[in-house]
Short mmCIF file of C-alpha atoms in Angstrom, two decimals:
data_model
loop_
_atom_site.label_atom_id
_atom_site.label_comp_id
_atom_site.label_asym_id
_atom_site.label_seq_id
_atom_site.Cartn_x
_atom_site.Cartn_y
_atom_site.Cartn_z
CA UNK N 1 0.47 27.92 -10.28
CA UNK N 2 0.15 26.30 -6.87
CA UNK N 3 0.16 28.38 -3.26
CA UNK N 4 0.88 27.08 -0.19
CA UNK N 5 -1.86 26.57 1.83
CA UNK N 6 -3.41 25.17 4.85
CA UNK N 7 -4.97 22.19 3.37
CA UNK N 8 -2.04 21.48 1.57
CA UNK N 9 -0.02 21.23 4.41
CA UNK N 10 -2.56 19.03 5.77
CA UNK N 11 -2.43 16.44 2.88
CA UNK N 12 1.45 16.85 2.56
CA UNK N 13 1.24 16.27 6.57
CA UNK N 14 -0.83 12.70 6.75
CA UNK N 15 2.48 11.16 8.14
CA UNK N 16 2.18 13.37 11.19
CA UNK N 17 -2.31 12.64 11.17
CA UNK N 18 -2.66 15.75 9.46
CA UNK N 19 -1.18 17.75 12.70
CA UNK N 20 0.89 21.14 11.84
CA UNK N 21 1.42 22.63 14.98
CA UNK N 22 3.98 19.16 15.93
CA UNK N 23 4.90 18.79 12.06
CA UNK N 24 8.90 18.14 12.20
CA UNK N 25 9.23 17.71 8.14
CA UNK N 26 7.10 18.33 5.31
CA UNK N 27 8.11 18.11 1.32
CA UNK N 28 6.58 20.62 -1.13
CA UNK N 29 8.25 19.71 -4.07
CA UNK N 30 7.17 20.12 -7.48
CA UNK N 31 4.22 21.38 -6.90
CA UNK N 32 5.07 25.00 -9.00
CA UNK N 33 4.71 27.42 -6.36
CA UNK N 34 5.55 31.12 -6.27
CA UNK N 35 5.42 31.95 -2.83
CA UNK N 36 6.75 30.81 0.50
CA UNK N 37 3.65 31.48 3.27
CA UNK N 38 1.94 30.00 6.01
CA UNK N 39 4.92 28.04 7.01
CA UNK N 40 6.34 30.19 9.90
CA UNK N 41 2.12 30.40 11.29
CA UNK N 42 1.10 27.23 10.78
CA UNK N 43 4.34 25.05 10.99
CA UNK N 44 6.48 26.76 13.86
CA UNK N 45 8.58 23.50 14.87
CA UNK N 46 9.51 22.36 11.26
CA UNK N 47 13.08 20.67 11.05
CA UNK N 48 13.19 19.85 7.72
CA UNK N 49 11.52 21.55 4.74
CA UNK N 50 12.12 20.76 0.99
CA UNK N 51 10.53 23.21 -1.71
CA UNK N 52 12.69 22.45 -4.36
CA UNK N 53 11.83 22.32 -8.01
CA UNK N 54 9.39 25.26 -7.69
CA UNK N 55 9.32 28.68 -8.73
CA UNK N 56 9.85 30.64 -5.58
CA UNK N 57 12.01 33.56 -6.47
CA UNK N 58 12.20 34.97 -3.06
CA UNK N 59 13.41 33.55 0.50
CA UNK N 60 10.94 34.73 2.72
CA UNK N 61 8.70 34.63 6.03
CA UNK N 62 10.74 32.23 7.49
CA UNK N 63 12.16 33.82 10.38
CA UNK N 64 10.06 32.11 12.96
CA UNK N 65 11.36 28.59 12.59
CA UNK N 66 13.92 28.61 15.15
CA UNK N 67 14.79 24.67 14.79
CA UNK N 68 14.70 24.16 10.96
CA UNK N 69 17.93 22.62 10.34
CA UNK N 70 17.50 21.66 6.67
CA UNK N 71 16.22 24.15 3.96
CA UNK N 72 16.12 22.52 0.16
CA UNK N 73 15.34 25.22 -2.48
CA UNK N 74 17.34 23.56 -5.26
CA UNK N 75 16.03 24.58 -8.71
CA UNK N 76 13.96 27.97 -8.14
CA UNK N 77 13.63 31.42 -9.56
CA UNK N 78 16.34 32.80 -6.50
CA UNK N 79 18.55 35.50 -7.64
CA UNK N 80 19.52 36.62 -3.92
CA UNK N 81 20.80 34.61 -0.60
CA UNK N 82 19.00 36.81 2.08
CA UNK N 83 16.36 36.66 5.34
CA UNK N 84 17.79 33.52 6.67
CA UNK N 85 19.86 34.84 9.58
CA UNK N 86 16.53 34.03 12.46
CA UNK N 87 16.89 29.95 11.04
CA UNK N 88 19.67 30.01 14.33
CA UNK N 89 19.82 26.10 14.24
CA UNK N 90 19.73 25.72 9.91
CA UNK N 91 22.86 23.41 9.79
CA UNK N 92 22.17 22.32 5.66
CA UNK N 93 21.00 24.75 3.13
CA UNK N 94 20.63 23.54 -0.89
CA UNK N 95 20.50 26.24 -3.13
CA UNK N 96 21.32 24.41 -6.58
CA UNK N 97 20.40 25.73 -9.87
CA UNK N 98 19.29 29.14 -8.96
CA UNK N 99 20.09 32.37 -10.21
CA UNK N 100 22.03 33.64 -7.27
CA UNK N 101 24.29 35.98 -9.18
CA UNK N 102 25.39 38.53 -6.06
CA UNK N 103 27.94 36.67 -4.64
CA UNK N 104 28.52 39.05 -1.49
CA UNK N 105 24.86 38.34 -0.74
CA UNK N 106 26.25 34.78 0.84
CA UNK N 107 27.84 36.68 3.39
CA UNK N 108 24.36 37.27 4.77
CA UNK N 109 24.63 33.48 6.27
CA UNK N 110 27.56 34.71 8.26
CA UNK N 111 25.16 35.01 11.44
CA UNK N 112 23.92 31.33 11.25
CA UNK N 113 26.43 30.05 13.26
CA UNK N 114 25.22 25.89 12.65
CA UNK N 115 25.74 25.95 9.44
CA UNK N 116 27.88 23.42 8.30
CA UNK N 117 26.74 22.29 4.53
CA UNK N 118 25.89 24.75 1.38
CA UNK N 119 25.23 24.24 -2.11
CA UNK N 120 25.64 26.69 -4.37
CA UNK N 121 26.67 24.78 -7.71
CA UNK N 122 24.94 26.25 -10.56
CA UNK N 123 24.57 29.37 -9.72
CA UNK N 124 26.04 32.23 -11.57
CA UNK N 125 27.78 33.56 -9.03
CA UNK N 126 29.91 30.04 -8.97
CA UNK N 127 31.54 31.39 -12.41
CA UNK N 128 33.47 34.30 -10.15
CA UNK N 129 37.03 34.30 -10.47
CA UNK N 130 37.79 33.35 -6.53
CA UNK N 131 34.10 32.22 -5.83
CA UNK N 132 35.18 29.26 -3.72
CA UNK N 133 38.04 30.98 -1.77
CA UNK N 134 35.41 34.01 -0.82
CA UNK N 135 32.72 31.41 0.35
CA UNK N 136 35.48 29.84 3.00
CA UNK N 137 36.65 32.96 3.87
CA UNK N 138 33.23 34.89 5.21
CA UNK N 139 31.45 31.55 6.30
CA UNK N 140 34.23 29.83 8.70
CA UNK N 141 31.87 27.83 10.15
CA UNK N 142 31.37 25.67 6.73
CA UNK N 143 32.32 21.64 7.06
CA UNK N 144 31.19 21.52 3.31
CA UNK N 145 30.95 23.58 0.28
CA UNK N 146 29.42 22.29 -3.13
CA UNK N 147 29.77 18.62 -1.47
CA UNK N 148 33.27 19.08 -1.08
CA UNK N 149 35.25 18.91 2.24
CA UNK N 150 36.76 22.50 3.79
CA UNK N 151 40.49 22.02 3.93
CA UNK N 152 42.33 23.59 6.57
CA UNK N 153 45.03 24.84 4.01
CA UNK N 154 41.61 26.21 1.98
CA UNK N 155 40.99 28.32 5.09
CA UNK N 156 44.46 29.92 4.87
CA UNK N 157 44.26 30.47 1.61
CA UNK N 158 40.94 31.79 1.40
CA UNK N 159 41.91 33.69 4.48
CA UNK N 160 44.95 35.68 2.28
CA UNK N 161 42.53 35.86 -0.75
CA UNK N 162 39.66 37.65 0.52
CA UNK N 163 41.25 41.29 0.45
CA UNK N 164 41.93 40.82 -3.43
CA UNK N 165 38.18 38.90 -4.02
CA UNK N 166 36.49 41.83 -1.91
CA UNK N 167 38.54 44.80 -4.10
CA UNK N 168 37.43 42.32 -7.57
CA UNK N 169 34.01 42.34 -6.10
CA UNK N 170 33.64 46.15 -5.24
CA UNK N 171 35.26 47.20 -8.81
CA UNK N 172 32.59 44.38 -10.76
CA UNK N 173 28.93 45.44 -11.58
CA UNK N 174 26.87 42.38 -10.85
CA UNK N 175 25.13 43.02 -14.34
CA UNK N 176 28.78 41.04 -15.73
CA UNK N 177 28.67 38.72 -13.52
CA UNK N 178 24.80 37.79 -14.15
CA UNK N 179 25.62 37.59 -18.04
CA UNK N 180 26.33 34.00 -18.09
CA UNK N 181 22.21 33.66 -16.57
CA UNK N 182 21.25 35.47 -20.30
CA UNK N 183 20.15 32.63 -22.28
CA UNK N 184 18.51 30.70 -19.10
CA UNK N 185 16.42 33.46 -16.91
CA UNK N 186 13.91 32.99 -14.45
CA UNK N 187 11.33 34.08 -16.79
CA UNK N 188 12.42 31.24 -19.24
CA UNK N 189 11.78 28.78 -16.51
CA UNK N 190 8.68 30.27 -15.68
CA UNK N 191 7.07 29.83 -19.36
CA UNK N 192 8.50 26.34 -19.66
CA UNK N 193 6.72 25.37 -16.45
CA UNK N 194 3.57 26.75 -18.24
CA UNK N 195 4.13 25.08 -21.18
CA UNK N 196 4.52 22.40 -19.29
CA UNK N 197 1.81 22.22 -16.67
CA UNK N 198 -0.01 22.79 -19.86
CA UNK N 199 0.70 19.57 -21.12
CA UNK N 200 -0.39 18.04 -18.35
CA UNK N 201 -3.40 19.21 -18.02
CA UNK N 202 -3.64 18.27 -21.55
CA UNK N 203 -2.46 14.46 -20.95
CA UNK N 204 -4.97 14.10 -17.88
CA UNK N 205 -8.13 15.44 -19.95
CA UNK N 206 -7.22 12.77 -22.71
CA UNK N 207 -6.71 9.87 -20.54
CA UNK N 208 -10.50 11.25 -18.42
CA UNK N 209 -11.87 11.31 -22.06
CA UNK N 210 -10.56 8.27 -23.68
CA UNK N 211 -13.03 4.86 -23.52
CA UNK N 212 -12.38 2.33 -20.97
CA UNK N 213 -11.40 -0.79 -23.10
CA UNK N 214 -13.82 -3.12 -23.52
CA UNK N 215 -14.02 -6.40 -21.47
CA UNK N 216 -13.31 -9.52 -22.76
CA UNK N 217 -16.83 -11.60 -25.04
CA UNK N 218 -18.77 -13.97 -22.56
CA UNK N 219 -17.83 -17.54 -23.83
CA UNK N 220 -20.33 -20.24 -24.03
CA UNK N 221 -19.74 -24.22 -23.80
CA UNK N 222 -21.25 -26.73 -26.22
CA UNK N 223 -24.62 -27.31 -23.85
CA UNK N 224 -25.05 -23.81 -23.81
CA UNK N 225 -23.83 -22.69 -20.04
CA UNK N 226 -21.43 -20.09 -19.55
CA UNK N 227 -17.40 -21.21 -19.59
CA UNK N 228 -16.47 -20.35 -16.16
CA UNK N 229 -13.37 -18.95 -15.09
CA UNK N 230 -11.28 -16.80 -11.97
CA UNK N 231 -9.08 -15.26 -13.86
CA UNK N 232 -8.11 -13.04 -10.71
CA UNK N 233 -7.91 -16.52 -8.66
CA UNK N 234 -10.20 -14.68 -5.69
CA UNK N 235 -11.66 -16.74 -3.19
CA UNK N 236 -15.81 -17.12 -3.18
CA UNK N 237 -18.37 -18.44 -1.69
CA UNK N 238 -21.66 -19.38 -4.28
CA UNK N 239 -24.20 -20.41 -1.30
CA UNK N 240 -28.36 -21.13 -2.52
CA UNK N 241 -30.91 -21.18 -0.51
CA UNK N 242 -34.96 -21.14 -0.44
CA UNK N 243 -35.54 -18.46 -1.92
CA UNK N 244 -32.41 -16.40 -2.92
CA UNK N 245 -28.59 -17.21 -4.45
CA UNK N 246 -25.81 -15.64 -2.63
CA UNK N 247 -22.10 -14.58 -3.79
CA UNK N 248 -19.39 -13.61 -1.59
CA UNK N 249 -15.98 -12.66 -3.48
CA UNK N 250 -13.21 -11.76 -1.72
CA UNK N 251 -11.82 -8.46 -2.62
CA UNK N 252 -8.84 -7.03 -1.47
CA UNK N 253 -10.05 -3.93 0.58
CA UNK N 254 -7.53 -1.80 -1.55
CA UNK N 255 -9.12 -2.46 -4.17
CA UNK N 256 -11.16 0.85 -5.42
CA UNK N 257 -14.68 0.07 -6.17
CA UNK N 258 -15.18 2.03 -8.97
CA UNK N 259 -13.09 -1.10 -10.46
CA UNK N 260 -15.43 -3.42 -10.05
CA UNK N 261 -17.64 -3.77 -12.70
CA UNK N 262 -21.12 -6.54 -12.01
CA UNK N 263 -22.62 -8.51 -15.09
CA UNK N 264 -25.75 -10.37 -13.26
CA UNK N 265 -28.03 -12.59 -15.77
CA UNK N 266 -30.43 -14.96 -15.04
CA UNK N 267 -28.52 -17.80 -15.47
CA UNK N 268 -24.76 -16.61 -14.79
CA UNK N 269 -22.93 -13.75 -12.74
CA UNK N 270 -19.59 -12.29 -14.26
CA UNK N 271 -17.50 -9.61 -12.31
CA UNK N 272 -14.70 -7.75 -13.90
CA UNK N 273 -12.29 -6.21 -11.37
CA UNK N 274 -9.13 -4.71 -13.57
CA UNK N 275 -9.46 -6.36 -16.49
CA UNK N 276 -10.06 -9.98 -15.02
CA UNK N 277 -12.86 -11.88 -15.21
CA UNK N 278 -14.98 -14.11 -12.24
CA UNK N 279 -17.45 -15.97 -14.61
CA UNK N 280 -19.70 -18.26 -12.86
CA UNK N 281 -23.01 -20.71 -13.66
CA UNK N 282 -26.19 -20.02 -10.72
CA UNK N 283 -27.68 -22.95 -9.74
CA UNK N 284 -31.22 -21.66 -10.36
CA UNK N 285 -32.70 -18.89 -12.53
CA UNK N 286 -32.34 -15.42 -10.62
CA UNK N 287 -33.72 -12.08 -10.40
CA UNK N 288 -30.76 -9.39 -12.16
CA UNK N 289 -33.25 -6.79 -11.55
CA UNK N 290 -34.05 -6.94 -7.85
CA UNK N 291 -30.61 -8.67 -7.05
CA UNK N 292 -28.16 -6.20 -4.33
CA UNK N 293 -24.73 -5.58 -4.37
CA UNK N 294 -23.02 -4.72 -1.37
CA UNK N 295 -19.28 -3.63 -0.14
CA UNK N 296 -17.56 -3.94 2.91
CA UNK N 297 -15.27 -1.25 3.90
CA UNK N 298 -13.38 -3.34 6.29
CA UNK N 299 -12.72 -6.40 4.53
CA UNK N 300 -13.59 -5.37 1.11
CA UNK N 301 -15.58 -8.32 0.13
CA UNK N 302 -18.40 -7.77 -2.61
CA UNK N 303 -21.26 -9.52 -1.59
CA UNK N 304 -24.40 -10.52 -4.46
CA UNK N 305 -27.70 -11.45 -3.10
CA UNK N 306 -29.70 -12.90 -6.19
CA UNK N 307 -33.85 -13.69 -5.75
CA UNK N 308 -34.71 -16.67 -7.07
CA UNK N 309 -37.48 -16.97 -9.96
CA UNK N 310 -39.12 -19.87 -8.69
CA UNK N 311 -38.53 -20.05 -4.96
CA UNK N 312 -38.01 -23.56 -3.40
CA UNK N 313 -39.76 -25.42 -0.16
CA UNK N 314 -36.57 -27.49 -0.17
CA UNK N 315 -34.97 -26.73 3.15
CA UNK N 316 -30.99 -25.93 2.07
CA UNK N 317 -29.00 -26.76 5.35
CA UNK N 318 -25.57 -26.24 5.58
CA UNK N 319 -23.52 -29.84 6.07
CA UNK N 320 -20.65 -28.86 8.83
CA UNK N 321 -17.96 -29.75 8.23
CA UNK N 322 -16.53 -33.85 9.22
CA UNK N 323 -15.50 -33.93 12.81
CA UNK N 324 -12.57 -36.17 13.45
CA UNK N 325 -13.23 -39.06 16.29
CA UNK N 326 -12.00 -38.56 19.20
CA UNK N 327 -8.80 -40.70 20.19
CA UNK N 328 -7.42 -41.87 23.48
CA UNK N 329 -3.91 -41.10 24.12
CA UNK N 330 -1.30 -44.00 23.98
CA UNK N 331 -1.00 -44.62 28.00
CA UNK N 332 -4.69 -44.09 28.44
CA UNK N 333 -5.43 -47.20 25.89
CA UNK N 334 -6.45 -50.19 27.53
CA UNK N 335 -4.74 -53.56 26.35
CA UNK N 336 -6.99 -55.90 24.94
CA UNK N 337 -6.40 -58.73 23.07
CA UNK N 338 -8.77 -60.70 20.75
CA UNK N 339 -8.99 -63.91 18.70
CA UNK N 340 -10.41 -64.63 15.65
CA UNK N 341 -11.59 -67.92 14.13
CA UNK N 342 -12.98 -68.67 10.89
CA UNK N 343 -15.96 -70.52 10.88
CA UNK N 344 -17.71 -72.40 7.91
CA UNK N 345 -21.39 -71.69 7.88
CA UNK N 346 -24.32 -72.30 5.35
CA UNK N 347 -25.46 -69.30 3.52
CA UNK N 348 -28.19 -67.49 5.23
CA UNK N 349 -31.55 -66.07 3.86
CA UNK N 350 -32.01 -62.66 2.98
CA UNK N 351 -32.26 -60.92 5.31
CA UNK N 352 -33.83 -56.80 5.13
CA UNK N 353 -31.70 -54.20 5.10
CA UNK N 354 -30.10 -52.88 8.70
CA UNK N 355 -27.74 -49.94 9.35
CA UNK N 356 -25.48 -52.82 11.94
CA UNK N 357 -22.46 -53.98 10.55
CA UNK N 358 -22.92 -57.10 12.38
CA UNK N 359 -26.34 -57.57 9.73
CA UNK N 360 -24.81 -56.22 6.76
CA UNK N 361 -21.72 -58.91 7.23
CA UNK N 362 -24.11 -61.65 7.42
CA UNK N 363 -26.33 -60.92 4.87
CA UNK N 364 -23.16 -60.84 2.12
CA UNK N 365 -20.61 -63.24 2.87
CA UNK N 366 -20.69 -67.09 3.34
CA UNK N 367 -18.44 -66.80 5.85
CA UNK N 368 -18.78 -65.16 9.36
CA UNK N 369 -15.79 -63.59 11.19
CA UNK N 370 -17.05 -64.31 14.63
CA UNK N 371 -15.24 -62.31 17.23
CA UNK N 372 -14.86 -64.03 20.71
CA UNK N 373 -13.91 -61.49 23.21
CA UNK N 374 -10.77 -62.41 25.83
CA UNK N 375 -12.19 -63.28 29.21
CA UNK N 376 -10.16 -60.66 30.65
CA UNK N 377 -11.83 -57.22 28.44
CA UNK N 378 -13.27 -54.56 30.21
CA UNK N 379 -16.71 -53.60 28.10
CA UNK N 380 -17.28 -50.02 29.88
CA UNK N 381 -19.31 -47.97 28.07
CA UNK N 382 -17.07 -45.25 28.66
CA UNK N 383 -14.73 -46.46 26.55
CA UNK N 384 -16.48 -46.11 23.53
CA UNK N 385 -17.72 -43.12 24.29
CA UNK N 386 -14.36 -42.00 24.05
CA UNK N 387 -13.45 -43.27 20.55
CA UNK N 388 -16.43 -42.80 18.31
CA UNK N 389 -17.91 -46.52 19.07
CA UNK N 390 -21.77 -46.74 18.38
CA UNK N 391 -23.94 -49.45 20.33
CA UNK N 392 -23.74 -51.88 16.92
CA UNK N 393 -20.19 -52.23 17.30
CA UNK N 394 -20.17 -53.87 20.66
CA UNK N 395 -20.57 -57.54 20.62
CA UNK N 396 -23.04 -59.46 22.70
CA UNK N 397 -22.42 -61.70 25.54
CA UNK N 398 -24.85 -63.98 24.70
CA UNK N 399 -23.08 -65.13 21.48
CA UNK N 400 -22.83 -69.45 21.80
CA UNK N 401 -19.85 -71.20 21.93
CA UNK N 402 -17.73 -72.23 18.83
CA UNK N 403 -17.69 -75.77 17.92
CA UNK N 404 -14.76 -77.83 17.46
CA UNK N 405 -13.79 -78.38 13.78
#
């Protein structure tokens, strides 16, 4: 069985960075303790506290929470409504499924003056003849009882009934009214919360102990290279250099590490990461036994670096990436006009190979596309500078005259 404590309230507290001394709501639910503690020290300013489903069978050291306005100890050991008169601003208190068979007990919330909401339901003391009308009558300042709206005409009535329900009260030992809790006690819920913490102790051990399943055979293609795959369609980046073989696989950074699981062979890598499979060829024969594997806690990326067998003098330089050509805008286009005439000329010889256009034209078609500029086109070298134009592309003025057909 759990206690409260203060690292406890610290984990239950990470909405509020782990701070108790500002901590407006915390939830302790289900987490089988016996004991309310540490809350009134620790927690002073608390607002809202839930501790149902627990096995508190006491309400207790919380007199110095002086703005706790909702209390939630639904389904607990509780066989008594008491020490709650210094919660001055409690406006909500849940006390389903207990074992709250003294009914005048209830009359101990008289004092908390905000209260506007109680549950009861469940409770043995619910099965007394008049339990309802008694409830109104010594708690007036009750909105809402067992999720049901106060009446003004229940208010009369339970104002005429509570002579009669105080005599029935006086005259009944509480041992008859508690009867109806025989067959379901506190210390019936108690074992079964054994029995069944138990279990789960039981369940975690076997799922610790069981083997992790297998991952999937490494399949091979007809030439004998690994079949690749990306199962978990993550994003990489299979770079080779001199003397090494890099992999960079983008991981979510949620994703735990002890996850991952790292296959490196000399010819292929495969990575596992919850039961999917990155299976990739290397382009050279690698190291698996002085390879690294790396992490990054920010961006969770797993990063491989792979020595080569037989390093390489082959400088690997990275290509970047196409650049697009610089274009002039529409306005800033100057007009120019040219005319083209088809001449018929005799095939040339060979001539050797040459990186101009103006060559490589010549040297494969019969026919020349001669381009005369207009009288009137400017030929600043700016201007090509602008677009992308090389020094080939720009036509010589020297070019003779074409001859009439």
């Amino acid at each position: 069985m759990a206690r409260i404590t203060v690292e406890l309230l610290r984990r239950r507290a990470e909405h509020n960075e782990g701070q108790l001394t500002s901590l407006k709501e915390v939830a302790l639910h289900q987490f089988h303790i016996e004991r309310i503690e540490l809350l009134g020290e620790c927690c002073r300013h608390l607002q809202i506290l839930y501790l149902q489903d627990n096995l508190i069978p006491k309400i207790e050291n919380l007199n110095k929470l002086k703005e706790l306005k909702y209390l939630n100890l639904a389904v607990n050991n509780i066989e008594k409504v008491e020490n709650l008169e210094a919660c001055e601003s409690l406006e909500k208190l849940d006390l389903t499924a207990n074992f709250i068979a003294d009914l005048p007990s209830v009359r101990s919330l008289a004092p908390n003056y905000n209260l506007r909401q109680l549950y009861l339901i469940g409770n043995p003391c619910c099965k007394v003849e008049g339990y309802r009308h008694y409830v109104i009558g010594v708690l007036p300042q009750l909105k809402e009882l067992d999720g049901r709206e106060v009446t003004p005409s229940e208010r009369i009535t339970a104002a005429e009934a509570l002579p009669a329900i105080l005599h029935l009260l006086e005259t009944t030992p509480p041992e008859a009214v508690s009867k109806t809790a025989q067959e379901y006690t506190p210390e019936y819920r108690r074992e079964m919360y054994k029995k069944l913490e138990e279990t789960q102790k039981k369940d975690v051990k076997a799922e610790e102990e069981k083997p992790p399943s297998p991952p999937p055979p490494v399949q091979f293609k007809s030439d004998g290279k690994v079949l690749q795959m990306n199962q978990g369609e993550w994003d990489f980046h299979l770079r080779e250099a001199a003397d090494v073989v890099t992999l960079d696989v983008a991981f979510s950074k949620f994703l735990d590490t002890s996850l991952i699981q790292v296959d490196c062979q000399p010819k292929y890598v495969r990575i596992t990461a919850k039961s999917k499979v990155l299976q990739l060829n290397l382009p050279d024969e690698v190291k698996p036994d002085a390879g690294t594997a790396e992490r990054s806690r920010a961006t969770g990326h797993l990063l491989l670096t792979l020595p080569k067998v037989h390093p390489s003098d082959k400088i690997f330089a990275q290509v970047p990436p196409p650049c697009k050509p610089k274009q002039l805008l529409p306005q800033a286009r100057p007009q120019q006009q040219k005319s083209v005439e088809v001449v018929a000329a005799a095939a040339p010889k060979p001539a050797p190979p040459s990186n101009d256009l103006t060559d490589g034209a010549v040297g494969t078609h019969d026919r020349l596309l001669r381009v005369v500029r207009d009288e009137g086109r400017s030929s600043s070298s700016s201007t090509h500078d602008q677009v992308g134009w090389g020094p080939s592309d720009v036509v010589p003025d020297d070019l003779p005259p074409l001859e009439d057909g």
